[in-house]
Amino acid sequence: CALPATAAAAVAAAAAASQQDLADAQAFAAGRSHEGELLWWDVAFWAERLREDKYDLSDEELRPYFALPAVLDGLFKVAKRLFDVDVVPADGEAPVWNADVRFFKLLAGGSPRAYFYLDPYSRPAEKRGGAWMAEVVGRSRLLPPAAGSAAGSPRLPVAHMVCNQSPPVDGQPSLMTFREVETLFHEFGHALQHMLTTVDEGLVAGIRGVEWDAVELPSQFMENWCYDRPTLYSFARHYQTGEALPEDMFSRLKAAKTFRSGTQMLRQVHFSSIDLELHSRFTPGAGESVFDRDAAVAQKTQVMPSFPQDRFLCSFSHIFAGGYSAGYYSYKWAEVLSADAFGAFEEAGLDDDAAVVSTGRRFRCAAPYRASFLCAGRAGRR
């Protein structure tokens, strides 16, 4: 089916930008003795080398400024500032499945409002890659609350957040890449949506009652705060010296945010398109394989010819077993919604703390955190 005019224009603009991204990577590689056209397996390598050269920025250079304990402290301060909730350690109050797993309590007005687990480190032998948030239990007035709760109290929500960053080594804290910092903020956004719900009907509380258009709104909204200077500088300090992240490094970090954004947009458009194709217009056994359909979609969403042996769909778990069947589009659409939401804070004035606090309270009372009764959501969020 045809895209609406505005969406078609956006995809066309992204395609033009993606063509330029590819040309830039090709020229950079050629200038460093790469022979011939870039192939699929070359692009990521040379694009990363180009990013490092253009912005003089590498993950390893940034890691010392993003120690996990400091990042968590900054993240929880954002939650306090925006939503007037306190996050305090509650280790030992609940059993955990690994010694590295942390347990936290979320307080509102000094009283428990929710709980969450954080499993931050990679364990390849027993843990799949990626990062995700899911519910342990949801808020409910029908199911029994924790022991010691007041009569008539609802059962409080419990979430878990799982990441795959490097564990502490040789007495040093876990040092994060900036992308891992963004991921932690992202997953905490999902967790907040689950934990801040005011709905007492368990089947539609928290992340269970969210329209697909808004599934990724709270998570992507939280990512914006990683680029907010006061927020970032509340935790971006060298883990050994306490030195703040250098100003020029912060400027380069912000400039690199839109690097290859056209390519990234086309990538998400492709994933969203093939998801909808397979779940709404594809007929198994009709003479066309899922890979044939993927290649057909790619003609409109990729600037390089499809690789005939591409079998990415075999690992695209989001749209098969990951809960995003026919809903992957929400990642891209949520970027629009989250930009609008963060724009309200920019209009209020990010340097005006009272305005930020006031806007945060209004946002907390909005649908993404109260949850809605309109459409069934899913139990896991990535």
mmCIF file of C-alpha atoms in Angstrom:
data_model
loop_
_atom_site.group_PDB
_atom_site.id
_atom_site.type_symbol
_atom_site.label_atom_id
_atom_site.label_comp_id
_atom_site.label_asym_id
_atom_site.label_seq_id
_atom_site.Cartn_x
_atom_site.Cartn_y
_atom_site.Cartn_z
ATOM 1 C CA CYS A 1 0.000 0.000 0.000
ATOM 2 C CA ALA A 2 1.124 3.547 -0.639
ATOM 3 C CA LEU A 3 2.588 5.655 2.123
ATOM 4 C CA PRO A 4 0.880 8.924 3.127
ATOM 5 C CA ALA A 5 2.454 11.897 1.388
ATOM 6 C CA THR A 6 4.274 13.167 4.481
ATOM 7 C CA ALA A 7 5.679 9.723 5.291
ATOM 8 C CA ALA A 8 6.712 9.184 1.669
ATOM 9 C CA ALA A 9 8.516 12.515 1.684
ATOM 10 C CA ALA A 10 10.326 11.617 4.900
ATOM 11 C CA VAL A 11 11.412 8.246 3.485
ATOM 12 C CA ALA A 12 12.596 9.909 0.278
ATOM 13 C CA ALA A 13 14.648 12.403 2.285
ATOM 14 C CA ALA A 14 16.103 9.582 4.373
ATOM 15 C CA ALA A 15 16.983 7.662 1.201
ATOM 16 C CA ALA A 16 18.855 10.662 -0.195
ATOM 17 C CA ALA A 17 20.713 11.085 3.095
ATOM 18 C CA SER A 18 21.481 7.362 3.186
ATOM 19 C CA GLN A 19 22.936 7.554 -0.322
ATOM 20 C CA GLN A 20 25.220 10.308 0.909
ATOM 21 C CA ASP A 21 26.127 8.252 4.001
ATOM 22 C CA LEU A 22 27.198 5.396 1.744
ATOM 23 C CA ALA A 23 29.146 7.707 -0.558
ATOM 24 C CA ASP A 24 30.943 9.228 2.434
ATOM 25 C CA ALA A 25 31.917 5.808 3.778
ATOM 26 C CA GLN A 26 33.028 4.715 0.298
ATOM 27 C CA ALA A 27 35.228 7.789 -0.143
ATOM 28 C CA PHE A 28 36.703 7.432 3.334
ATOM 29 C CA ALA A 29 37.528 3.756 2.746
ATOM 30 C CA ALA A 30 39.052 4.475 -0.660
ATOM 31 C CA GLY A 31 41.283 7.079 0.914
ATOM 32 C CA ARG A 32 42.619 4.393 3.232
ATOM 33 C CA SER A 33 43.530 1.834 0.583
ATOM 34 C CA HIS A 34 40.252 -0.075 0.434
ATOM 35 C CA GLU A 35 39.848 -1.438 -3.081
ATOM 36 C CA GLY A 36 36.509 -1.689 -4.876
ATOM 37 C CA GLU A 37 32.954 -0.967 -3.828
ATOM 38 C CA LEU A 38 31.963 -1.453 -0.222
ATOM 39 C CA LEU A 39 30.056 -4.661 0.387
ATOM 40 C CA TRP A 40 27.496 -5.261 3.119
ATOM 41 C CA TRP A 41 30.083 -6.573 5.549
ATOM 42 C CA ASP A 42 32.388 -3.609 4.922
ATOM 43 C CA VAL A 43 29.996 -0.761 5.606
ATOM 44 C CA ALA A 44 29.691 -0.953 9.400
ATOM 45 C CA PHE A 45 33.470 -1.139 9.832
ATOM 46 C CA TRP A 46 34.251 1.842 7.614
ATOM 47 C CA ALA A 47 31.305 3.866 8.929
ATOM 48 C CA GLU A 48 32.625 3.478 12.465
ATOM 49 C CA ARG A 49 36.134 4.470 11.373
ATOM 50 C CA LEU A 50 34.620 7.533 9.688
ATOM 51 C CA ARG A 51 32.702 8.466 12.841
ATOM 52 C CA GLU A 52 35.860 8.213 14.918
ATOM 53 C CA ASP A 53 37.767 10.339 12.409
ATOM 54 C CA LYS A 54 35.041 12.938 11.951
ATOM 55 C CA TYR A 55 34.240 13.484 15.617
ATOM 56 C CA ASP A 56 37.510 12.306 17.173
ATOM 57 C CA LEU A 57 35.450 10.161 19.527
ATOM 58 C CA SER A 58 35.627 6.499 20.471
ATOM 59 C CA ASP A 59 33.743 4.301 22.917
ATOM 60 C CA GLU A 60 36.914 3.474 24.798
ATOM 61 C CA GLU A 61 37.698 7.159 25.257
ATOM 62 C CA LEU A 62 34.268 7.740 26.805
ATOM 63 C CA ARG A 63 34.003 4.690 29.055
ATOM 64 C CA PRO A 64 35.982 6.092 32.027
ATOM 65 C CA TYR A 65 33.394 8.874 32.385
ATOM 66 C CA PHE A 66 30.430 6.503 32.603
ATOM 67 C CA ALA A 67 30.828 4.221 35.603
ATOM 68 C CA LEU A 68 27.624 2.316 36.309
ATOM 69 C CA PRO A 69 27.177 3.469 39.952
ATOM 70 C CA ALA A 70 27.446 7.120 38.893
ATOM 71 C CA VAL A 71 25.131 6.625 35.906
ATOM 72 C CA LEU A 72 22.504 4.983 38.128
ATOM 73 C CA ASP A 73 22.745 7.861 40.586
ATOM 74 C CA GLY A 74 22.192 10.348 37.743
ATOM 75 C CA LEU A 75 19.328 8.313 36.325
ATOM 76 C CA PHE A 76 17.539 8.155 39.653
ATOM 77 C CA LYS A 77 17.991 11.903 40.115
ATOM 78 C CA VAL A 78 16.212 12.437 36.786
ATOM 79 C CA ALA A 79 13.331 10.276 38.023
ATOM 80 C CA LYS A 80 13.150 12.350 41.204
ATOM 81 C CA ARG A 81 13.254 15.637 39.300
ATOM 82 C CA LEU A 82 10.645 14.693 36.733
ATOM 83 C CA PHE A 83 8.283 12.393 38.603
ATOM 84 C CA ASP A 84 8.903 13.103 42.290
ATOM 85 C CA VAL A 85 9.845 9.515 43.123
ATOM 86 C CA ASP A 86 12.844 8.200 45.025
ATOM 87 C CA VAL A 87 14.730 5.068 44.056
ATOM 88 C CA VAL A 88 16.528 3.386 46.946
ATOM 89 C CA PRO A 89 18.487 0.120 47.155
ATOM 90 C CA ALA A 90 16.510 -2.786 48.571
ATOM 91 C CA ASP A 91 19.085 -5.542 48.153
ATOM 92 C CA GLY A 92 18.292 -8.495 50.365
ATOM 93 C CA GLU A 93 14.553 -7.807 50.483
ATOM 94 C CA ALA A 94 13.877 -10.240 47.618
ATOM 95 C CA PRO A 95 15.662 -13.310 46.246
ATOM 96 C CA VAL A 96 17.817 -12.809 43.134
ATOM 97 C CA TRP A 97 18.949 -15.225 40.421
ATOM 98 C CA ASN A 98 22.571 -14.058 40.316
ATOM 99 C CA ALA A 99 24.885 -12.302 42.746
ATOM 100 C CA ASP A 100 25.224 -9.360 40.332
ATOM 101 C CA VAL A 101 21.476 -8.656 40.284
ATOM 102 C CA ARG A 102 20.346 -5.574 42.225
ATOM 103 C CA PHE A 103 16.932 -4.981 43.772
ATOM 104 C CA PHE A 104 15.504 -1.471 44.163
ATOM 105 C CA LYS A 105 12.452 0.120 45.736
ATOM 106 C CA LEU A 106 10.605 3.068 44.183
ATOM 107 C CA LEU A 107 9.072 5.412 46.758
ATOM 108 C CA ALA A 108 6.397 8.057 46.289
ATOM 109 C CA GLY A 109 5.824 10.343 49.258
ATOM 110 C CA GLY A 110 8.073 8.079 51.305
ATOM 111 C CA SER A 111 5.898 4.997 50.754
ATOM 112 C CA PRO A 112 6.661 2.033 48.459
ATOM 113 C CA ARG A 113 5.116 2.440 45.023
ATOM 114 C CA ALA A 114 6.913 -0.306 43.103
ATOM 115 C CA TYR A 115 10.037 -2.464 42.947
ATOM 116 C CA PHE A 116 12.460 -3.493 40.235
ATOM 117 C CA TYR A 117 15.386 -5.781 39.574
ATOM 118 C CA LEU A 118 18.438 -4.710 37.582
ATOM 119 C CA ASP A 119 20.571 -7.394 35.934
ATOM 120 C CA PRO A 120 23.233 -5.246 34.260
ATOM 121 C CA TYR A 121 26.126 -7.450 33.167
ATOM 122 C CA SER A 122 26.771 -9.780 30.275
ATOM 123 C CA ARG A 123 26.819 -13.529 31.028
ATOM 124 C CA PRO A 124 27.134 -15.191 27.606
ATOM 125 C CA ALA A 125 26.826 -18.732 28.920
ATOM 126 C CA GLU A 126 23.330 -18.192 30.303
ATOM 127 C CA LYS A 127 21.958 -14.884 29.030
ATOM 128 C CA ARG A 128 20.956 -13.778 25.555
ATOM 129 C CA GLY A 129 22.257 -10.530 24.131
ATOM 130 C CA GLY A 130 20.473 -7.198 23.985
ATOM 131 C CA ALA A 131 18.560 -5.314 26.645
ATOM 132 C CA TRP A 132 14.954 -5.496 27.738
ATOM 133 C CA MET A 133 12.460 -4.733 30.457
ATOM 134 C CA ALA A 134 9.566 -6.966 31.462
ATOM 135 C CA GLU A 135 7.118 -7.237 34.301
ATOM 136 C CA VAL A 136 7.493 -9.634 37.191
ATOM 137 C CA VAL A 137 4.035 -8.761 38.509
ATOM 138 C CA GLY A 138 1.657 -5.949 37.682
ATOM 139 C CA ARG A 139 -0.333 -3.608 39.898
ATOM 140 C CA SER A 140 -3.628 -5.204 40.881
ATOM 141 C CA ARG A 141 -6.357 -4.643 43.448
ATOM 142 C CA LEU A 142 -7.634 -8.222 43.092
ATOM 143 C CA LEU A 143 -4.432 -10.070 43.922
ATOM 144 C CA PRO A 144 -3.009 -10.036 47.458
ATOM 145 C CA PRO A 145 -0.456 -7.336 48.277
ATOM 146 C CA ALA A 146 2.851 -7.950 50.034
ATOM 147 C CA ALA A 147 2.775 -9.010 53.668
ATOM 148 C CA GLY A 148 2.425 -6.071 56.016
ATOM 149 C CA SER A 149 0.563 -3.881 53.516
ATOM 150 C CA ALA A 150 -2.426 -1.890 54.693
ATOM 151 C CA ALA A 151 -5.864 -3.418 54.226
ATOM 152 C CA GLY A 152 -7.250 -2.666 50.789
ATOM 153 C CA SER A 153 -3.857 -1.866 49.296
ATOM 154 C CA PRO A 154 -3.235 -3.052 45.734
ATOM 155 C CA ARG A 155 -0.467 -5.451 44.894
ATOM 156 C CA LEU A 156 2.440 -3.240 43.833
ATOM 157 C CA PRO A 157 4.147 -3.656 40.466
ATOM 158 C CA VAL A 158 7.561 -5.274 40.122
ATOM 159 C CA ALA A 159 9.681 -4.948 36.976
ATOM 160 C CA HIS A 160 12.999 -6.307 35.853
ATOM 161 C CA MET A 161 15.549 -4.605 33.611
ATOM 162 C CA VAL A 162 18.198 -6.671 31.849
ATOM 163 C CA CYS A 163 21.285 -5.272 30.106
ATOM 164 C CA ASN A 164 24.503 -6.773 28.762
ATOM 165 C CA GLN A 165 27.310 -4.404 29.604
ATOM 166 C CA SER A 166 30.832 -5.243 30.741
ATOM 167 C CA PRO A 167 31.116 -6.390 34.357
ATOM 168 C CA PRO A 168 33.517 -4.813 36.850
ATOM 169 C CA VAL A 169 37.146 -5.861 36.323
ATOM 170 C CA ASP A 170 40.104 -5.764 38.723
ATOM 171 C CA GLY A 171 38.317 -3.668 41.295
ATOM 172 C CA GLN A 172 37.111 -1.125 38.757
ATOM 173 C CA PRO A 173 33.376 -0.392 38.359
ATOM 174 C CA SER A 174 31.552 -1.382 35.204
ATOM 175 C CA LEU A 175 32.527 1.246 32.628
ATOM 176 C CA MET A 176 29.824 1.888 30.044
ATOM 177 C CA THR A 177 29.793 3.001 26.452
ATOM 178 C CA PHE A 178 27.585 5.995 25.787
ATOM 179 C CA ARG A 179 25.217 3.732 23.858
ATOM 180 C CA GLU A 180 24.898 1.551 26.973
ATOM 181 C CA VAL A 181 24.043 4.665 28.976
ATOM 182 C CA GLU A 182 21.279 5.471 26.476
ATOM 183 C CA THR A 183 20.074 1.868 26.675
ATOM 184 C CA LEU A 184 19.869 1.985 30.462
ATOM 185 C CA PHE A 185 17.822 5.198 30.304
ATOM 186 C CA HIS A 186 15.638 3.582 27.611
ATOM 187 C CA GLU A 187 14.839 0.476 29.647
ATOM 188 C CA PHE A 188 14.221 2.524 32.777
ATOM 189 C CA GLY A 189 11.649 4.493 30.782
ATOM 190 C CA HIS A 190 9.775 1.254 30.147
ATOM 191 C CA ALA A 191 10.122 0.314 33.818
ATOM 192 C CA LEU A 192 8.730 3.680 34.921
ATOM 193 C CA GLN A 193 5.713 3.188 32.682
ATOM 194 C CA HIS A 194 5.085 -0.097 34.456
ATOM 195 C CA MET A 195 5.795 1.181 37.962
ATOM 196 C CA LEU A 196 4.076 4.582 37.891
ATOM 197 C CA THR A 197 0.725 3.283 36.692
ATOM 198 C CA THR A 198 -2.307 4.293 38.743
ATOM 199 C CA VAL A 199 -4.537 1.627 37.198
ATOM 200 C CA ASP A 200 -5.552 -1.100 39.652
ATOM 201 C CA GLU A 201 -7.000 -3.492 37.073
ATOM 202 C CA GLY A 202 -4.124 -5.904 36.582
ATOM 203 C CA LEU A 203 -4.862 -6.893 32.987
ATOM 204 C CA VAL A 204 -4.581 -3.295 31.769
ATOM 205 C CA ALA A 205 -2.151 -1.777 34.271
ATOM 206 C CA GLY A 206 1.367 -0.614 33.557
ATOM 207 C CA ILE A 207 2.787 -1.858 30.266
ATOM 208 C CA ARG A 208 -0.223 -4.119 29.687
ATOM 209 C CA GLY A 209 -2.646 -1.460 28.557
ATOM 210 C CA VAL A 210 -0.657 0.678 26.161
ATOM 211 C CA GLU A 211 -1.614 1.525 22.582
ATOM 212 C CA TRP A 212 1.028 0.408 20.086
ATOM 213 C CA ASP A 213 1.705 3.985 19.039
ATOM 214 C CA ALA A 214 2.873 4.792 22.574
ATOM 215 C CA VAL A 215 4.672 1.582 23.544
ATOM 216 C CA GLU A 216 8.117 3.109 22.984
ATOM 217 C CA LEU A 217 7.265 6.673 23.992
ATOM 218 C CA PRO A 218 8.459 6.635 27.647
ATOM 219 C CA SER A 219 11.653 4.747 26.793
ATOM 220 C CA GLN A 220 12.699 6.996 23.933
ATOM 221 C CA PHE A 221 11.646 10.049 25.933
ATOM 222 C CA MET A 222 14.118 9.100 28.654
ATOM 223 C CA GLU A 223 16.947 8.775 26.119
ATOM 224 C CA ASN A 224 16.687 12.511 25.427
ATOM 225 C CA TRP A 225 17.990 13.277 28.904
ATOM 226 C CA CYS A 226 21.334 11.681 28.047
ATOM 227 C CA TYR A 227 21.998 14.727 25.857
ATOM 228 C CA ASP A 228 20.759 17.273 28.390
ATOM 229 C CA ARG A 229 23.856 18.968 29.743
ATOM 230 C CA PRO A 230 22.862 19.296 33.446
ATOM 231 C CA THR A 231 21.661 15.697 33.473
ATOM 232 C CA LEU A 232 24.743 14.289 31.771
ATOM 233 C CA TYR A 233 27.140 16.286 33.917
ATOM 234 C CA SER A 234 25.429 15.039 37.055
ATOM 235 C CA PHE A 235 27.117 11.676 36.464
ATOM 236 C CA ALA A 236 29.676 11.983 33.617
ATOM 237 C CA ARG A 237 32.838 12.066 35.705
ATOM 238 C CA HIS A 238 36.066 10.116 35.407
ATOM 239 C CA TYR A 239 35.820 7.153 37.726
ATOM 240 C CA GLN A 240 39.398 7.634 39.021
ATOM 241 C CA THR A 241 39.974 11.391 39.088
ATOM 242 C CA GLY A 242 36.429 12.744 39.399
ATOM 243 C CA GLU A 243 37.132 15.026 36.433
ATOM 244 C CA ALA A 244 33.992 16.071 34.552
ATOM 245 C CA LEU A 245 33.562 15.044 30.934
ATOM 246 C CA PRO A 246 35.516 17.637 28.897
ATOM 247 C CA GLU A 247 33.295 20.230 27.231
ATOM 248 C CA ASP A 248 34.707 19.579 23.772
ATOM 249 C CA MET A 249 33.975 15.875 24.171
ATOM 250 C CA PHE A 250 30.373 16.653 25.089
ATOM 251 C CA SER A 251 30.057 18.881 22.015
ATOM 252 C CA ARG A 252 31.404 16.110 19.805
ATOM 253 C CA LEU A 253 29.081 13.607 21.442
ATOM 254 C CA LYS A 254 26.058 15.776 20.636
ATOM 255 C CA ALA A 255 27.276 16.400 17.084
ATOM 256 C CA ALA A 256 27.672 12.653 16.513
ATOM 257 C CA LYS A 257 24.038 12.020 17.532
ATOM 258 C CA THR A 258 22.800 12.508 13.964
ATOM 259 C CA PHE A 259 25.682 10.699 12.256
ATOM 260 C CA ARG A 260 24.230 8.455 9.509
ATOM 261 C CA SER A 261 20.713 9.307 10.683
ATOM 262 C CA GLY A 262 19.352 8.801 7.168
ATOM 263 C CA THR A 263 20.718 5.262 7.110
ATOM 264 C CA GLN A 264 19.329 4.567 10.568
ATOM 265 C CA MET A 265 15.900 5.824 9.583
ATOM 266 C CA LEU A 266 15.796 3.668 6.458
ATOM 267 C CA ARG A 267 16.846 0.679 8.548
ATOM 268 C CA GLN A 268 13.906 1.185 10.902
ATOM 269 C CA VAL A 269 11.541 1.781 7.978
ATOM 270 C CA HIS A 270 12.696 -1.496 6.443
ATOM 271 C CA PHE A 271 12.173 -3.432 9.671
ATOM 272 C CA SER A 272 8.742 -1.879 10.165
ATOM 273 C CA SER A 273 7.723 -2.515 6.568
ATOM 274 C CA ILE A 274 8.746 -6.168 6.432
ATOM 275 C CA ASP A 275 7.030 -6.712 9.788
ATOM 276 C CA LEU A 276 3.718 -5.373 8.451
ATOM 277 C CA GLU A 277 4.160 -7.213 5.137
ATOM 278 C CA LEU A 278 4.667 -10.591 6.782
ATOM 279 C CA HIS A 279 1.812 -10.178 9.252
ATOM 280 C CA SER A 280 -0.774 -8.659 6.937
ATOM 281 C CA ARG A 281 -0.053 -9.398 3.269
ATOM 282 C CA PHE A 282 2.150 -12.486 3.075
ATOM 283 C CA THR A 283 0.623 -15.907 2.351
ATOM 284 C CA PRO A 284 2.838 -18.875 3.294
ATOM 285 C CA GLY A 285 3.067 -21.618 0.694
ATOM 286 C CA ALA A 286 1.980 -19.368 -2.170
ATOM 287 C CA GLY A 287 5.246 -19.705 -4.092
ATOM 288 C CA GLU A 288 7.099 -16.844 -2.462
ATOM 289 C CA SER A 289 9.425 -17.217 0.530
ATOM 290 C CA VAL A 290 9.720 -14.735 3.376
ATOM 291 C CA PHE A 291 13.178 -13.933 2.045
ATOM 292 C CA ASP A 292 11.738 -13.099 -1.387
ATOM 293 C CA ARG A 293 9.305 -10.697 0.272
ATOM 294 C CA ASP A 294 12.105 -9.187 2.325
ATOM 295 C CA ALA A 295 14.123 -8.558 -0.832
ATOM 296 C CA ALA A 296 11.102 -6.939 -2.504
ATOM 297 C CA VAL A 297 10.612 -4.574 0.439
ATOM 298 C CA ALA A 298 14.336 -3.785 0.407
ATOM 299 C CA GLN A 299 14.060 -2.326 -3.088
ATOM 300 C CA LYS A 300 12.219 0.619 -1.515
ATOM 301 C CA THR A 301 14.075 0.810 1.792
ATOM 302 C CA GLN A 302 17.746 0.145 1.034
ATOM 303 C CA VAL A 303 20.283 2.030 -1.057
ATOM 304 C CA MET A 304 22.499 -1.015 -1.586
ATOM 305 C CA PRO A 305 21.336 -4.054 -3.557
ATOM 306 C CA SER A 306 20.030 -6.826 -1.318
ATOM 307 C CA PHE A 307 22.467 -9.554 -0.392
ATOM 308 C CA PRO A 308 20.938 -12.770 -1.796
ATOM 309 C CA GLN A 309 22.030 -14.892 1.165
ATOM 310 C CA ASP A 310 20.704 -12.442 3.758
ATOM 311 C CA ARG A 311 18.815 -14.393 6.427
ATOM 312 C CA PHE A 312 18.361 -11.632 8.993
ATOM 313 C CA LEU A 313 14.695 -12.585 9.381
ATOM 314 C CA CYS A 314 15.773 -15.809 11.090
ATOM 315 C CA SER A 315 17.047 -13.751 14.015
ATOM 316 C CA PHE A 316 14.476 -10.936 13.942
ATOM 317 C CA SER A 317 12.934 -12.177 17.167
ATOM 318 C CA HIS A 318 11.148 -8.892 17.903
ATOM 319 C CA ILE A 319 8.443 -9.587 15.341
ATOM 320 C CA PHE A 320 8.036 -13.328 15.912
ATOM 321 C CA ALA A 321 8.571 -14.274 19.558
ATOM 322 C CA GLY A 322 9.415 -10.854 20.960
ATOM 323 C CA GLY A 323 5.936 -9.373 21.249
ATOM 324 C CA TYR A 324 6.217 -6.783 18.463
ATOM 325 C CA SER A 325 4.365 -8.641 15.706
ATOM 326 C CA ALA A 326 2.882 -5.988 13.373
ATOM 327 C CA GLY A 327 3.973 -3.418 15.947
ATOM 328 C CA TYR A 328 7.626 -2.753 15.213
ATOM 329 C CA TYR A 329 6.633 0.543 13.578
ATOM 330 C CA SER A 330 6.149 1.928 17.093
ATOM 331 C CA TYR A 331 9.917 2.371 17.450
ATOM 332 C CA LYS A 332 9.999 4.918 14.645
ATOM 333 C CA TRP A 333 6.664 6.556 15.422
ATOM 334 C CA ALA A 334 7.627 6.860 19.086
ATOM 335 C CA GLU A 335 10.581 9.009 18.027
ATOM 336 C CA VAL A 336 8.037 11.587 16.854
ATOM 337 C CA LEU A 337 6.003 11.343 20.045
ATOM 338 C CA SER A 338 9.055 11.439 22.313
ATOM 339 C CA ALA A 339 10.440 14.448 20.437
ATOM 340 C CA ASP A 340 7.121 16.209 21.012
ATOM 341 C CA ALA A 341 7.169 15.264 24.694
ATOM 342 C CA PHE A 342 10.749 16.404 25.224
ATOM 343 C CA GLY A 343 9.944 19.524 23.213
ATOM 344 C CA ALA A 344 7.521 20.524 25.965
ATOM 345 C CA PHE A 345 10.435 20.591 28.395
ATOM 346 C CA GLU A 346 12.573 22.564 25.933
ATOM 347 C CA GLU A 347 9.782 25.109 25.511
ATOM 348 C CA ALA A 348 9.400 25.381 29.283
ATOM 349 C CA GLY A 349 13.166 25.912 29.542
ATOM 350 C CA LEU A 350 15.633 23.154 30.376
ATOM 351 C CA ASP A 351 17.611 25.630 32.468
ATOM 352 C CA ASP A 352 14.537 26.562 34.491
ATOM 353 C CA ASP A 353 14.375 23.864 37.159
ATOM 354 C CA ALA A 354 10.926 24.879 38.414
ATOM 355 C CA ALA A 355 9.544 24.692 34.874
ATOM 356 C CA VAL A 356 11.137 21.280 34.311
ATOM 357 C CA VAL A 357 9.677 19.986 37.573
ATOM 358 C CA SER A 358 6.210 21.337 36.723
ATOM 359 C CA THR A 359 6.300 19.862 33.214
ATOM 360 C CA GLY A 360 7.512 16.543 34.607
ATOM 361 C CA ARG A 361 4.536 16.339 36.941
ATOM 362 C CA ARG A 362 2.176 16.979 34.019
ATOM 363 C CA PHE A 363 3.915 14.309 31.962
ATOM 364 C CA ARG A 364 3.641 11.820 34.803
ATOM 365 C CA CYS A 365 -0.113 12.327 34.834
ATOM 366 C CA ALA A 366 -0.342 11.767 31.074
ATOM 367 C CA ALA A 367 -1.449 8.528 29.466
ATOM 368 C CA PRO A 368 2.007 6.932 29.018
ATOM 369 C CA TYR A 369 2.421 6.568 32.784
ATOM 370 C CA ARG A 370 -1.168 6.148 33.901
ATOM 371 C CA ALA A 371 -1.704 3.428 31.275
ATOM 372 C CA SER A 372 -4.899 3.182 29.280
ATOM 373 C CA PHE A 373 -7.721 0.773 28.614
ATOM 374 C CA LEU A 374 -7.729 1.086 24.820
ATOM 375 C CA CYS A 375 -5.566 -1.687 23.398
ATOM 376 C CA ALA A 376 -3.745 -4.713 24.688
ATOM 377 C CA GLY A 377 -0.035 -4.185 25.082
ATOM 378 C CA ARG A 378 2.688 -6.766 25.627
ATOM 379 C CA ALA A 379 4.526 -8.035 28.679
ATOM 380 C CA GLY A 380 8.053 -7.333 27.419
ATOM 381 C CA ARG A 381 9.598 -4.150 26.123
ATOM 382 C CA ARG A 382 12.994 -3.618 24.449
#
